[in-house]
Structures are given as C-alpha cells and as structure tokens.
Amino acid sequence: MPRRWLFLSAASALVVVSLVIVLVQGDGSDPGSRDAGSVAGARASGASPTGSTPGSPSPSRTRTPTPSASPTAAESPGASVHAPSPTVSATRPAERSTRAVTASAPLAGRIKPGVTYRGVATFYDADGGGACMYDPGGDVLTGAMNSADYESARACGAFVRVDAGGGSVTVRITNECPGDCAPGQIDLSAEAFARLAAPSAGRVPISWTLVSPSDTGTVSVRYKTGSTRWWCGIQLIGHRNPLARLEVRTGGGWRALPRAGYNYFLAEDGGGCGGSIRVTDIYGERLTLDGIAVRPDTVQPTGVQFARH
C-alpha cells in the first residue's frame, strides 16, 4: 500500500478517536451542576404542602384565645359586691381518694392549729361576702382577716374561735381587712362582735385560734364566671379546714394551680379545666373530686368533707 494511503488512514483513525473523546467528555452538562441540582431537588421535596417558603415554619392550627377573665371591681380584695347567687347543680358525689391525715399541719401558712394569736377585734356591716368571693347571705358569724394573716387568700374559709373577756364566738373568714388592720386583728361582723362585747366598745382585745368544727356540711366546687375549657378559675366552698393546694389532672399528671387573692385557683391556659380535681388541706388530707363539669357560677356539691381535727 502506498505510503500516502497509510498516512490518510492513520489520520482518519486519529480524527475518529478525537471525536469519541469529545463526545464522552463534552455532553453539554457540568457534573458539578448536576450534583447541585440533586441537592436542590432534595431540599425542595421537604417544602410545606401549603406552599410556604422552604425553611420557614409550616403553618399550624391556632385558636383565638378566650380573653383572660381578670377580676372585676367586685372580685378585688375587700370588695363586697357580688353577682346573684348561683344555682345548685346536682352531680354524683365525689370520692375521697386518699386519707393522709397527720397530727400536725405541715402545709399550714401563717395561721397554724394549736397556736394562740392575740390582737384586737373591731366590727363592720358584713354580709358574708367580700374578698374571698363567697356568696353573701345566711352566715352572719364571719370575719375579715388582717392582710398579713389573710396571706393572699390562704385564710379564706378558715374557722377561728375568738375569745374576749366578755365571751367567745367562732367565725368563718370570708374577707380581708386591709390597710388599717394590724397583724392579729380581725374585723368581725356586727353579730359576731356582739357575742364578745357591746357595740359601743368599738374594739376589744382578743385571742384567737384555728378550729376544725363539726357542723360544716360537705364541700362544693364552683367554676368562676367566664370559665371555659380554655381558661378557668376554680373555687372550693364549705371546706372544714384551710386549703393548702388545689390540683387538676392533665395529660402529664396532677398540676397545682396558683391561688389568686380573690380565692380562685386559676388555669390560665385551660389545662385541666373540666377534669378531675384534687384538693389538699393543711393537714395533708387529699380529696379527689370527679364529675365536676365546667359550669360557670354554679355551685356543685360533692358529698365529701375533710376530717375534723
């Protein structure tokens, strides 16, 4: 074969090899850009189906919060104006779940059983209502505790025996005597003061002690006006001994509620509203109350009571 044809054959083969190399390495795409496209596709696949921008929070369901039922003028400490008395709702009796009574009162606040306190008694035109937000009415033997011993409503519902030189009387604490009442002082209803001294005396020195009376009936529960499953206030009425704690059952167990100065235990976020309620007195006894529905401003009887001490 002539040398010229050998040269042309070799040149042709070289051209073919070059074309193959170009086609393999130069298919019009960049490997780096392909990898970037794959990463971008993976990120996009995680986008919210609602069309939110990747990386932004997905929309969640929200409810319009019920306005917090802040106390009105009638609910502030020392107030004596109340709404009409609620109706009594019949519910199945609650159950006493735990009796853990001790001889002492480990959960007591400033007012402790077995301790004698001294001060003075004055009187005012009481109707049984006041800062503790109990209903005015039939109970005329009541007292307003000085602010120190009122202790942000911890004294509400407590029974104290008041002694003076001229006699003695047992009263239930239903109100607070702020400002001019010194520690140890109780501002009594006019009827209670009359058991100790003549009204003309105005004020008399007294001693007083916490008592656990026998004739108290059973406890009742009331949900505050405006309560719903989103926000509620809970009050215990007619308890023989001072309360130390009120808890509600939630998904996470028992939750203690803070007590407002107007004597309602508040669940600001609604947790536990309408569920089981557990109340503990200063002696450590616990009562579990079931079947108490969220019925605002309605007294619901339970059929149970704390033990006498």
PDB file of C-alpha atoms in Angstrom:
ATOM      1  CA  MET A   1       0.000   0.000   0.000  1.00  0.00           C
ATOM      2  CA  PRO A   2       1.407   3.373  -0.942  1.00  0.00           C
ATOM      3  CA  ARG A   3       2.723   5.495   1.930  1.00  0.00           C
ATOM      4  CA  ARG A   4       0.195   8.271   1.110  1.00  0.00           C
ATOM      5  CA  TRP A   5      -2.754   5.949   1.858  1.00  0.00           C
ATOM      6  CA  LEU A   6      -1.168   4.761   5.115  1.00  0.00           C
ATOM      7  CA  PHE A   7      -0.862   8.384   6.223  1.00  0.00           C
ATOM      8  CA  LEU A   8      -4.501   9.123   5.334  1.00  0.00           C
ATOM      9  CA  SER A   9      -5.723   6.005   7.170  1.00  0.00           C
ATOM     10  CA  ALA A  10      -3.794   6.930  10.299  1.00  0.00           C
ATOM     11  CA  ALA A  11      -5.099  10.488  10.137  1.00  0.00           C
ATOM     12  CA  SER A  12      -8.662   9.261   9.761  1.00  0.00           C
ATOM     13  CA  ALA A  13      -8.308   6.964  12.776  1.00  0.00           C
ATOM     14  CA  LEU A  14      -6.935   9.845  14.832  1.00  0.00           C
ATOM     15  CA  VAL A  15      -9.909  12.030  13.886  1.00  0.00           C
ATOM     16  CA  VAL A  16     -12.371   9.290  14.948  1.00  0.00           C
ATOM     17  CA  VAL A  17     -10.660   8.804  18.322  1.00  0.00           C
ATOM     18  CA  SER A  18     -10.713  12.564  18.927  1.00  0.00           C
ATOM     19  CA  LEU A  19     -14.414  12.756  18.170  1.00  0.00           C
ATOM     20  CA  VAL A  20     -15.156   9.930  20.612  1.00  0.00           C
ATOM     21  CA  ILE A  21     -13.179  11.668  23.375  1.00  0.00           C
ATOM     22  CA  VAL A  22     -15.014  14.951  22.779  1.00  0.00           C
ATOM     23  CA  LEU A  23     -18.403  13.249  22.822  1.00  0.00           C
ATOM     24  CA  VAL A  24     -17.641  11.452  26.098  1.00  0.00           C
ATOM     25  CA  GLN A  25     -16.255  14.487  27.955  1.00  0.00           C
ATOM     26  CA  GLY A  26     -18.349  17.207  26.372  1.00  0.00           C
ATOM     27  CA  ASP A  27     -22.033  16.109  26.580  1.00  0.00           C
ATOM     28  CA  GLY A  28     -23.122  19.716  27.295  1.00  0.00           C
ATOM     29  CA  SER A  29     -23.592  19.318  31.137  1.00  0.00           C
ATOM     30  CA  ASP A  30     -21.357  20.052  34.079  1.00  0.00           C
ATOM     31  CA  PRO A  31     -21.057  17.223  36.674  1.00  0.00           C
ATOM     32  CA  GLY A  32     -20.837  19.806  39.381  1.00  0.00           C
ATOM     33  CA  SER A  33     -24.079  21.460  38.322  1.00  0.00           C
ATOM     34  CA  ARG A  34     -25.817  18.065  38.251  1.00  0.00           C
ATOM     35  CA  ASP A  35     -24.877  17.390  41.847  1.00  0.00           C
ATOM     36  CA  ALA A  36     -26.104  20.840  42.858  1.00  0.00           C
ATOM     37  CA  GLY A  37     -29.387  20.174  41.092  1.00  0.00           C
ATOM     38  CA  SER A  38     -29.859  16.936  43.012  1.00  0.00           C
ATOM     39  CA  VAL A  39     -29.293  18.683  46.369  1.00  0.00           C
ATOM     40  CA  ALA A  40     -31.707  21.462  45.455  1.00  0.00           C
ATOM     41  CA  GLY A  41     -34.336  18.898  44.480  1.00  0.00           C
ATOM     42  CA  ALA A  42     -33.983  17.097  47.812  1.00  0.00           C
ATOM     43  CA  ARG A  43     -34.412  20.373  49.712  1.00  0.00           C
ATOM     44  CA  ALA A  44     -37.452  21.292  47.664  1.00  0.00           C
ATOM     45  CA  SER A  45     -39.096  17.933  48.359  1.00  0.00           C
ATOM     46  CA  GLY A  46     -39.317  18.888  52.049  1.00  0.00           C
ATOM     47  CA  ALA A  47     -41.346  22.046  51.416  1.00  0.00           C
ATOM     48  CA  SER A  48     -44.677  22.511  53.181  1.00  0.00           C
ATOM     49  CA  PRO A  49     -47.600  21.317  51.049  1.00  0.00           C
ATOM     50  CA  THR A  50     -49.220  24.661  51.781  1.00  0.00           C
ATOM     51  CA  GLY A  51     -46.616  26.385  49.626  1.00  0.00           C
ATOM     52  CA  SER A  52     -44.610  28.014  52.388  1.00  0.00           C
ATOM     53  CA  THR A  53     -41.064  29.007  51.634  1.00  0.00           C
ATOM     54  CA  PRO A  54     -38.565  26.202  52.348  1.00  0.00           C
ATOM     55  CA  GLY A  55     -37.005  26.741  55.715  1.00  0.00           C
ATOM     56  CA  SER A  56     -39.923  28.784  57.085  1.00  0.00           C
ATOM     57  CA  PRO A  57     -42.192  27.295  59.802  1.00  0.00           C
ATOM     58  CA  SER A  58     -45.138  25.327  58.499  1.00  0.00           C
ATOM     59  CA  PRO A  59     -48.492  26.902  59.355  1.00  0.00           C
ATOM     60  CA  SER A  60     -50.101  25.389  62.452  1.00  0.00           C
ATOM     61  CA  ARG A  61     -53.649  25.406  63.681  1.00  0.00           C
ATOM     62  CA  THR A  62     -54.331  28.163  66.137  1.00  0.00           C
ATOM     63  CA  ARG A  63     -57.379  29.107  68.162  1.00  0.00           C
ATOM     64  CA  THR A  64     -58.476  32.553  69.112  1.00  0.00           C
ATOM     65  CA  PRO A  65     -57.716  32.706  72.845  1.00  0.00           C
ATOM     66  CA  THR A  66     -60.534  33.434  75.203  1.00  0.00           C
ATOM     67  CA  PRO A  67     -59.884  36.788  76.865  1.00  0.00           C
ATOM     68  CA  SER A  68     -58.477  36.321  80.332  1.00  0.00           C
ATOM     69  CA  ALA A  69     -61.224  36.875  82.855  1.00  0.00           C
ATOM     70  CA  SER A  70     -59.432  39.365  85.029  1.00  0.00           C
ATOM     71  CA  PRO A  71     -61.124  40.220  88.317  1.00  0.00           C
ATOM     72  CA  THR A  72     -63.673  42.980  88.216  1.00  0.00           C
ATOM     73  CA  ALA A  73     -64.139  45.535  90.945  1.00  0.00           C
ATOM     74  CA  ALA A  74     -66.381  43.074  92.724  1.00  0.00           C
ATOM     75  CA  GLU A  75     -63.572  40.488  92.727  1.00  0.00           C
ATOM     76  CA  SER A  76     -60.778  42.604  94.095  1.00  0.00           C
ATOM     77  CA  PRO A  77     -59.706  42.089  97.699  1.00  0.00           C
ATOM     78  CA  GLY A  78     -62.007  43.843 100.136  1.00  0.00           C
ATOM     79  CA  ALA A  79     -64.898  44.160  97.697  1.00  0.00           C
ATOM     80  CA  SER A  80     -68.347  43.152  98.853  1.00  0.00           C
ATOM     81  CA  VAL A  81     -70.383  43.425  95.636  1.00  0.00           C
ATOM     82  CA  HIS A  82     -71.388  40.090  94.095  1.00  0.00           C
ATOM     83  CA  ALA A  83     -73.354  38.717  91.216  1.00  0.00           C
ATOM     84  CA  PRO A  84     -76.659  36.984  92.015  1.00  0.00           C
ATOM     85  CA  SER A  85     -76.298  33.741  93.915  1.00  0.00           C
ATOM     86  CA  PRO A  86     -75.679  30.769  91.596  1.00  0.00           C
ATOM     87  CA  THR A  87     -77.950  27.797  91.339  1.00  0.00           C
ATOM     88  CA  VAL A  88     -77.052  24.475  92.914  1.00  0.00           C
ATOM     89  CA  SER A  89     -76.302  21.742  90.424  1.00  0.00           C
ATOM     90  CA  ALA A  90     -76.807  18.120  91.385  1.00  0.00           C
ATOM     91  CA  THR A  91     -73.854  15.928  90.447  1.00  0.00           C
ATOM     92  CA  ARG A  92     -72.833  12.487  91.521  1.00  0.00           C
ATOM     93  CA  PRO A  93     -70.925  12.535  94.817  1.00  0.00           C
ATOM     94  CA  ALA A  94     -67.188  12.866  94.605  1.00  0.00           C
ATOM     95  CA  GLU A  95     -64.897  10.327  96.180  1.00  0.00           C
ATOM     96  CA  ARG A  96     -62.375  10.502  98.976  1.00  0.00           C
ATOM     97  CA  SER A  97     -59.315   9.066  97.289  1.00  0.00           C
ATOM     98  CA  THR A  98     -56.635   9.441  99.916  1.00  0.00           C
ATOM     99  CA  ARG A  99     -56.653   9.964 103.656  1.00  0.00           C
ATOM    100  CA  ALA A 100     -53.193  11.054 104.696  1.00  0.00           C
ATOM    101  CA  VAL A 101     -54.020  12.876 107.912  1.00  0.00           C
ATOM    102  CA  THR A 102     -51.215  13.787 110.278  1.00  0.00           C
ATOM    103  CA  ALA A 103     -51.386  15.100 113.815  1.00  0.00           C
ATOM    104  CA  SER A 104     -49.728  18.364 112.852  1.00  0.00           C
ATOM    105  CA  ALA A 105     -50.408  20.687 109.942  1.00  0.00           C
ATOM    106  CA  PRO A 106     -47.263  20.591 107.794  1.00  0.00           C
ATOM    107  CA  LEU A 107     -48.899  22.553 104.965  1.00  0.00           C
ATOM    108  CA  ALA A 108     -50.207  25.425 107.074  1.00  0.00           C
ATOM    109  CA  GLY A 109     -49.271  29.009 106.315  1.00  0.00           C
ATOM    110  CA  ARG A 110     -49.120  31.793 108.877  1.00  0.00           C
ATOM    111  CA  ILE A 111     -52.190  30.508 110.712  1.00  0.00           C
ATOM    112  CA  LYS A 112     -51.335  27.222 112.391  1.00  0.00           C
ATOM    113  CA  PRO A 113     -53.523  24.978 114.568  1.00  0.00           C
ATOM    114  CA  GLY A 114     -52.705  24.851 118.253  1.00  0.00           C
ATOM    115  CA  VAL A 115     -51.270  28.380 118.240  1.00  0.00           C
ATOM    116  CA  THR A 116     -52.982  31.221 120.093  1.00  0.00           C
ATOM    117  CA  TYR A 117     -52.847  34.593 118.361  1.00  0.00           C
ATOM    118  CA  ARG A 118     -53.518  37.929 120.029  1.00  0.00           C
ATOM    119  CA  GLY A 119     -54.835  41.171 118.639  1.00  0.00           C
ATOM    120  CA  VAL A 120     -57.980  43.273 118.673  1.00  0.00           C
ATOM    121  CA  ALA A 121     -61.480  42.815 117.314  1.00  0.00           C
ATOM    122  CA  THR A 122     -63.431  45.508 115.534  1.00  0.00           C
ATOM    123  CA  PHE A 123     -66.641  45.157 113.557  1.00  0.00           C
ATOM    124  CA  TYR A 124     -68.288  46.254 110.309  1.00  0.00           C
ATOM    125  CA  ASP A 125     -71.558  45.762 108.482  1.00  0.00           C
ATOM    126  CA  ALA A 126     -70.685  42.366 106.993  1.00  0.00           C
ATOM    127  CA  ASP A 127     -72.948  40.273 104.792  1.00  0.00           C
ATOM    128  CA  GLY A 128     -70.803  37.142 104.443  1.00  0.00           C
ATOM    129  CA  GLY A 129     -69.275  38.223 101.132  1.00  0.00           C
ATOM    130  CA  GLY A 130     -66.012  40.009 100.467  1.00  0.00           C
ATOM    131  CA  ALA A 131     -62.535  39.314  99.147  1.00  0.00           C
ATOM    132  CA  CYS A 132     -62.914  35.517  99.395  1.00  0.00           C
ATOM    133  CA  MET A 133     -65.740  35.724  96.838  1.00  0.00           C
ATOM    134  CA  TYR A 134     -68.219  33.661  98.847  1.00  0.00           C
ATOM    135  CA  ASP A 135     -71.888  34.452  98.459  1.00  0.00           C
ATOM    136  CA  PRO A 136     -73.410  36.919 100.904  1.00  0.00           C
ATOM    137  CA  GLY A 137     -76.365  35.562 102.789  1.00  0.00           C
ATOM    138  CA  GLY A 138     -77.238  33.408 105.730  1.00  0.00           C
ATOM    139  CA  ASP A 139     -73.869  33.154 107.503  1.00  0.00           C
ATOM    140  CA  VAL A 140     -73.735  36.152 109.840  1.00  0.00           C
ATOM    141  CA  LEU A 141     -70.854  34.962 112.015  1.00  0.00           C
ATOM    142  CA  THR A 142     -67.977  35.936 109.781  1.00  0.00           C
ATOM    143  CA  GLY A 143     -64.748  37.899 109.937  1.00  0.00           C
ATOM    144  CA  ALA A 144     -62.324  39.861 107.780  1.00  0.00           C
ATOM    145  CA  MET A 145     -58.728  38.830 108.465  1.00  0.00           C
ATOM    146  CA  ASN A 146     -55.902  41.364 108.500  1.00  0.00           C
ATOM    147  CA  SER A 147     -53.804  41.323 105.327  1.00  0.00           C
ATOM    148  CA  ALA A 148     -50.753  39.681 106.904  1.00  0.00           C
ATOM    149  CA  ASP A 149     -52.739  36.722 108.218  1.00  0.00           C
ATOM    150  CA  TYR A 150     -55.068  36.721 105.196  1.00  0.00           C
ATOM    151  CA  GLU A 151     -51.946  35.705 103.291  1.00  0.00           C
ATOM    152  CA  SER A 152     -53.231  36.126  99.731  1.00  0.00           C
ATOM    153  CA  ALA A 153     -56.462  34.181 100.398  1.00  0.00           C
ATOM    154  CA  ARG A 154     -54.893  31.281 102.314  1.00  0.00           C
ATOM    155  CA  ALA A 155     -57.096  32.214 105.276  1.00  0.00           C
ATOM    156  CA  CYS A 156     -60.288  32.085 103.195  1.00  0.00           C
ATOM    157  CA  GLY A 157     -62.775  29.609 104.629  1.00  0.00           C
ATOM    158  CA  ALA A 158     -60.829  29.068 107.840  1.00  0.00           C
ATOM    159  CA  PHE A 159     -62.797  28.843 111.088  1.00  0.00           C
ATOM    160  CA  VAL A 160     -61.338  30.641 114.089  1.00  0.00           C
ATOM    161  CA  ARG A 161     -62.540  30.797 117.676  1.00  0.00           C
ATOM    162  CA  VAL A 162     -62.306  34.343 119.009  1.00  0.00           C
ATOM    163  CA  ASP A 163     -62.151  34.891 122.790  1.00  0.00           C
ATOM    164  CA  ALA A 164     -62.545  38.133 124.700  1.00  0.00           C
ATOM    165  CA  GLY A 165     -63.250  38.970 128.333  1.00  0.00           C
ATOM    166  CA  GLY A 166     -66.998  39.006 127.728  1.00  0.00           C
ATOM    167  CA  GLY A 167     -67.408  35.802 125.703  1.00  0.00           C
ATOM    168  CA  SER A 168     -66.326  33.805 122.671  1.00  0.00           C
ATOM    169  CA  VAL A 169     -67.524  33.165 119.128  1.00  0.00           C
ATOM    170  CA  THR A 170     -66.457  31.003 116.192  1.00  0.00           C
ATOM    171  CA  VAL A 171     -66.387  32.793 112.841  1.00  0.00           C
ATOM    172  CA  ARG A 172     -65.564  31.871 109.272  1.00  0.00           C
ATOM    173  CA  ILE A 173     -63.070  34.069 107.413  1.00  0.00           C
ATOM    174  CA  THR A 174     -64.755  35.469 104.322  1.00  0.00           C
ATOM    175  CA  ASN A 175     -62.992  38.790 103.769  1.00  0.00           C
ATOM    176  CA  GLU A 176     -59.754  40.727 104.099  1.00  0.00           C
ATOM    177  CA  CYS A 177     -59.240  43.756 106.298  1.00  0.00           C
ATOM    178  CA  PRO A 178     -56.500  45.704 104.506  1.00  0.00           C
ATOM    179  CA  GLY A 179     -54.529  48.747 105.492  1.00  0.00           C
ATOM    180  CA  ASP A 180     -55.561  49.798 108.969  1.00  0.00           C
ATOM    181  CA  CYS A 181     -55.878  46.240 110.375  1.00  0.00           C
ATOM    182  CA  ALA A 182     -52.720  45.153 112.168  1.00  0.00           C
ATOM    183  CA  PRO A 183     -51.446  41.555 112.321  1.00  0.00           C
ATOM    184  CA  GLY A 184     -53.603  39.616 114.763  1.00  0.00           C
ATOM    185  CA  GLN A 185     -56.631  41.851 114.214  1.00  0.00           C
ATOM    186  CA  ILE A 186     -59.984  40.536 112.961  1.00  0.00           C
ATOM    187  CA  ASP A 187     -62.748  42.810 111.741  1.00  0.00           C
ATOM    188  CA  LEU A 188     -65.860  40.883 112.757  1.00  0.00           C
ATOM    189  CA  SER A 189     -69.420  41.047 111.555  1.00  0.00           C
ATOM    190  CA  ALA A 190     -71.587  43.129 113.873  1.00  0.00           C
ATOM    191  CA  GLU A 191     -73.416  39.955 115.003  1.00  0.00           C
ATOM    192  CA  ALA A 192     -70.151  38.221 115.902  1.00  0.00           C
ATOM    193  CA  PHE A 193     -68.763  41.244 117.754  1.00  0.00           C
ATOM    194  CA  ALA A 194     -71.954  41.420 119.821  1.00  0.00           C
ATOM    195  CA  ARG A 195     -71.104  37.950 121.200  1.00  0.00           C
ATOM    196  CA  LEU A 196     -67.929  39.429 122.668  1.00  0.00           C
ATOM    197  CA  ALA A 197     -68.825  42.934 123.799  1.00  0.00           C
ATOM    198  CA  ALA A 198     -71.328  45.730 123.461  1.00  0.00           C
ATOM    199  CA  PRO A 199     -71.110  47.550 120.104  1.00  0.00           C
ATOM    200  CA  SER A 200     -70.366  50.769 121.986  1.00  0.00           C
ATOM    201  CA  ALA A 201     -66.973  49.315 122.920  1.00  0.00           C
ATOM    202  CA  GLY A 202     -65.867  49.656 119.293  1.00  0.00           C
ATOM    203  CA  ARG A 203     -62.774  47.467 119.703  1.00  0.00           C
ATOM    204  CA  VAL A 204     -61.716  44.910 122.279  1.00  0.00           C
ATOM    205  CA  PRO A 205     -58.543  42.886 122.869  1.00  0.00           C
ATOM    206  CA  ILE A 206     -58.896  39.267 121.786  1.00  0.00           C
ATOM    207  CA  SER A 207     -57.108  35.979 121.432  1.00  0.00           C
ATOM    208  CA  TRP A 208     -57.991  33.565 118.662  1.00  0.00           C
ATOM    209  CA  THR A 209     -57.147  30.066 117.459  1.00  0.00           C
ATOM    210  CA  LEU A 210     -57.807  27.968 114.370  1.00  0.00           C
ATOM    211  CA  VAL A 211     -60.543  25.347 114.857  1.00  0.00           C
ATOM    212  CA  SER A 212     -61.965  22.437 112.866  1.00  0.00           C
ATOM    213  CA  PRO A 213     -65.725  22.492 113.571  1.00  0.00           C
ATOM    214  CA  SER A 214     -68.129  19.572 113.327  1.00  0.00           C
ATOM    215  CA  ASP A 215     -71.166  21.127 111.660  1.00  0.00           C
ATOM    216  CA  THR A 216     -69.822  22.242 108.295  1.00  0.00           C
ATOM    217  CA  GLY A 217     -71.717  20.042 105.844  1.00  0.00           C
ATOM    218  CA  THR A 218     -69.812  18.970 102.728  1.00  0.00           C
ATOM    219  CA  VAL A 219     -67.634  20.814 100.261  1.00  0.00           C
ATOM    220  CA  SER A 220     -68.799  22.227  96.936  1.00  0.00           C
ATOM    221  CA  VAL A 221     -66.985  23.394  93.819  1.00  0.00           C
ATOM    222  CA  ARG A 222     -67.664  26.464  91.719  1.00  0.00           C
ATOM    223  CA  TYR A 223     -66.162  27.469  88.380  1.00  0.00           C
ATOM    224  CA  LYS A 224     -65.681  31.201  88.010  1.00  0.00           C
ATOM    225  CA  THR A 225     -67.799  33.315  85.707  1.00  0.00           C
ATOM    226  CA  GLY A 226     -66.268  33.193  82.223  1.00  0.00           C
ATOM    227  CA  SER A 227     -64.672  29.775  82.701  1.00  0.00           C
ATOM    228  CA  THR A 228     -64.345  27.528  79.661  1.00  0.00           C
ATOM    229  CA  ARG A 229     -62.093  24.634  78.723  1.00  0.00           C
ATOM    230  CA  TRP A 230     -59.593  27.260  77.541  1.00  0.00           C
ATOM    231  CA  TRP A 231     -59.433  29.296  80.778  1.00  0.00           C
ATOM    232  CA  CYS A 232     -60.946  28.645  84.181  1.00  0.00           C
ATOM    233  CA  GLY A 233     -60.955  29.613  87.822  1.00  0.00           C
ATOM    234  CA  ILE A 234     -61.939  27.036  90.453  1.00  0.00           C
ATOM    235  CA  GLN A 235     -63.169  27.728  93.981  1.00  0.00           C
ATOM    236  CA  LEU A 236     -63.812  25.304  96.830  1.00  0.00           C
ATOM    237  CA  ILE A 237     -66.645  26.234  99.186  1.00  0.00           C
ATOM    238  CA  GLY A 238     -67.547  24.907 102.631  1.00  0.00           C
ATOM    239  CA  HIS A 239     -64.272  23.176 103.482  1.00  0.00           C
ATOM    240  CA  ARG A 240     -63.796  22.419 107.168  1.00  0.00           C
ATOM    241  CA  ASN A 241     -60.053  23.084 107.234  1.00  0.00           C
ATOM    242  CA  PRO A 242     -57.972  25.687 105.393  1.00  0.00           C
ATOM    243  CA  LEU A 243     -56.856  24.646 101.916  1.00  0.00           C
ATOM    244  CA  ALA A 244     -53.210  24.138 101.116  1.00  0.00           C
ATOM    245  CA  ARG A 245     -53.415  23.102  97.471  1.00  0.00           C
ATOM    246  CA  LEU A 246     -55.770  22.551  94.542  1.00  0.00           C
ATOM    247  CA  GLU A 247     -54.643  20.420  91.612  1.00  0.00           C
ATOM    248  CA  VAL A 248     -56.190  19.399  88.318  1.00  0.00           C
ATOM    249  CA  ARG A 249     -55.446  16.299  86.296  1.00  0.00           C
ATOM    250  CA  THR A 250     -53.845  16.860  82.903  1.00  0.00           C
ATOM    251  CA  GLY A 251     -52.170  14.588  80.385  1.00  0.00           C
ATOM    252  CA  GLY A 252     -48.934  14.961  82.324  1.00  0.00           C
ATOM    253  CA  GLY A 253     -50.413  14.103  85.731  1.00  0.00           C
ATOM    254  CA  TRP A 254     -51.547  16.327  88.595  1.00  0.00           C
ATOM    255  CA  ARG A 255     -50.898  20.037  88.192  1.00  0.00           C
ATOM    256  CA  ALA A 256     -51.099  22.505  91.102  1.00  0.00           C
ATOM    257  CA  LEU A 257     -52.906  25.751  90.271  1.00  0.00           C
ATOM    258  CA  PRO A 258     -51.911  29.146  91.701  1.00  0.00           C
ATOM    259  CA  ARG A 259     -54.397  30.809  94.023  1.00  0.00           C
ATOM    260  CA  ALA A 260     -55.476  34.367  93.307  1.00  0.00           C
ATOM    261  CA  GLY A 261     -56.021  36.883  96.086  1.00  0.00           C
ATOM    262  CA  TYR A 262     -59.768  36.662  95.421  1.00  0.00           C
ATOM    263  CA  ASN A 263     -59.779  32.944  96.295  1.00  0.00           C
ATOM    264  CA  TYR A 264     -59.963  31.197  92.934  1.00  0.00           C
ATOM    265  CA  PHE A 265     -57.356  28.733  91.677  1.00  0.00           C
ATOM    266  CA  LEU A 266     -56.545  29.668  88.083  1.00  0.00           C
ATOM    267  CA  ALA A 267     -55.705  27.616  84.995  1.00  0.00           C
ATOM    268  CA  GLU A 268     -54.726  30.452  82.665  1.00  0.00           C
ATOM    269  CA  ASP A 269     -54.097  28.125  79.720  1.00  0.00           C
ATOM    270  CA  GLY A 270     -57.114  25.896  80.343  1.00  0.00           C
ATOM    271  CA  GLY A 271     -55.054  22.858  81.271  1.00  0.00           C
ATOM    272  CA  GLY A 272     -57.194  20.576  83.461  1.00  0.00           C
ATOM    273  CA  CYS A 273     -60.400  22.623  83.221  1.00  0.00           C
ATOM    274  CA  GLY A 274     -63.332  20.222  83.477  1.00  0.00           C
ATOM    275  CA  GLY A 275     -61.205  17.268  84.594  1.00  0.00           C
ATOM    276  CA  SER A 276     -60.647  15.645  87.978  1.00  0.00           C
ATOM    277  CA  ILE A 277     -59.811  17.987  90.849  1.00  0.00           C
ATOM    278  CA  ARG A 278     -57.670  17.106  93.865  1.00  0.00           C
ATOM    279  CA  VAL A 279     -57.724  19.314  96.963  1.00  0.00           C
ATOM    280  CA  THR A 280     -55.447  19.078  99.975  1.00  0.00           C
ATOM    281  CA  ASP A 281     -55.977  20.663 103.391  1.00  0.00           C
ATOM    282  CA  ILE A 282     -53.254  21.941 105.717  1.00  0.00           C
ATOM    283  CA  TYR A 283     -53.159  18.555 107.489  1.00  0.00           C
ATOM    284  CA  GLY A 284     -52.216  16.745 104.300  1.00  0.00           C
ATOM    285  CA  GLU A 285     -55.546  15.064 103.615  1.00  0.00           C
ATOM    286  CA  ARG A 286     -56.456  14.844  99.928  1.00  0.00           C
ATOM    287  CA  LEU A 287     -59.886  14.612  98.346  1.00  0.00           C
ATOM    288  CA  THR A 288     -60.274  13.715  94.675  1.00  0.00           C
ATOM    289  CA  LEU A 289     -63.373  15.202  93.076  1.00  0.00           C
ATOM    290  CA  ASP A 290     -64.651  13.689  89.832  1.00  0.00           C
ATOM    291  CA  GLY A 291     -67.586  14.602  87.646  1.00  0.00           C
ATOM    292  CA  ILE A 292     -67.328  18.358  88.154  1.00  0.00           C
ATOM    293  CA  ALA A 293     -68.238  19.957  84.833  1.00  0.00           C
ATOM    294  CA  VAL A 294     -67.253  23.457  83.724  1.00  0.00           C
ATOM    295  CA  ARG A 295     -70.476  25.252  84.699  1.00  0.00           C
ATOM    296  CA  PRO A 296     -69.594  28.864  85.432  1.00  0.00           C
ATOM    297  CA  ASP A 297     -71.057  30.461  88.570  1.00  0.00           C
ATOM    298  CA  THR A 298     -72.786  27.243  89.593  1.00  0.00           C
ATOM    299  CA  VAL A 299     -72.268  25.593  92.989  1.00  0.00           C
ATOM    300  CA  GLN A 300     -71.749  21.859  92.512  1.00  0.00           C
ATOM    301  CA  PRO A 301     -71.934  19.724  95.677  1.00  0.00           C
ATOM    302  CA  THR A 302     -69.516  16.839  96.189  1.00  0.00           C
ATOM    303  CA  GLY A 303     -70.821  14.950  99.233  1.00  0.00           C
ATOM    304  CA  VAL A 304     -67.385  14.752 100.891  1.00  0.00           C
ATOM    305  CA  GLN A 305     -65.569  16.681 103.605  1.00  0.00           C
ATOM    306  CA  PHE A 306     -62.154  16.850 105.258  1.00  0.00           C
ATOM    307  CA  ALA A 307     -61.686  15.105 108.585  1.00  0.00           C
ATOM    308  CA  ARG A 308     -62.145  17.021 111.817  1.00  0.00           C
ATOM    309  CA  HIS A 309     -59.134  17.915 113.952  1.00  0.00           C
TER     310      HIS A 309
END
